[in-house]
């Protein structure tokens, strides 16, 4: 499991956008997002996936910390 902190998510559209971005890297993997904390938990992801997932989320306009 990989856990990231993503800034700029405020609504359901943001959740869908970030989930779809993750799925461009690891298709169909479960993604759990907590909007208030900005936490994104990605099942079946490894540390080696971090750069690709971060790039995909950043392309959607969000900041990964």
XYZ file of C-alpha atoms in Angstrom:
65
model
C 0.000 0.000 0.000
C 1.144 3.501 -0.818
C -0.043 6.568 1.098
C 0.266 10.086 -0.322
C -0.850 13.520 0.838
C -2.564 15.409 -1.977
C -3.441 19.104 -1.703
C -6.275 20.797 -3.555
C -8.950 18.094 -3.372
C -12.280 19.513 -2.225
C -15.143 17.515 -3.755
C -16.359 14.359 -5.426
C -15.015 15.509 -8.788
C -11.556 15.750 -7.225
C -11.882 12.219 -5.851
C -12.812 10.904 -9.305
C -9.983 12.823 -10.996
C -7.340 11.551 -8.571
C -8.698 7.993 -8.689
C -8.658 8.014 -12.494
C -5.112 9.407 -12.466
C -3.982 6.546 -10.224
C -5.735 4.062 -12.510
C -3.682 5.285 -15.483
C -0.675 3.839 -13.640
C -2.227 0.805 -11.899
C -5.530 -0.062 -13.554
C -8.361 -1.028 -11.231
C -6.455 -0.903 -7.958
C -8.509 0.182 -4.933
C -7.999 3.852 -4.035
C -9.229 5.298 -0.713
C -9.354 9.080 -0.415
C -10.044 11.114 2.722
C -10.865 14.662 1.599
C -10.470 16.481 4.950
C -6.943 15.165 5.487
C -5.958 14.938 1.818
C -4.827 11.358 2.327
C -4.790 9.037 -0.668
C -4.220 5.336 0.027
C -3.480 3.138 -2.949
C -3.672 -0.639 -2.579
C -1.322 -2.831 -4.598
C 1.107 0.060 -5.122
C 4.772 -0.108 -4.286
C 7.381 2.550 -3.609
C 8.617 2.116 -7.180
C 5.200 3.360 -8.409
C 5.403 6.637 -6.464
C 6.974 8.794 -9.186
C 4.525 7.664 -11.881
C 1.492 8.076 -9.621
C 2.688 11.486 -8.421
C 3.165 12.636 -12.020
C -0.317 11.437 -13.005
C -1.956 13.243 -10.063
C 0.081 16.404 -10.690
C -1.080 16.400 -14.329
C -4.631 16.706 -12.996
C -3.677 19.922 -11.184
C -3.127 18.675 -7.637
C -0.026 18.938 -5.454
C 1.438 15.773 -3.967
C 3.418 16.277 -0.754
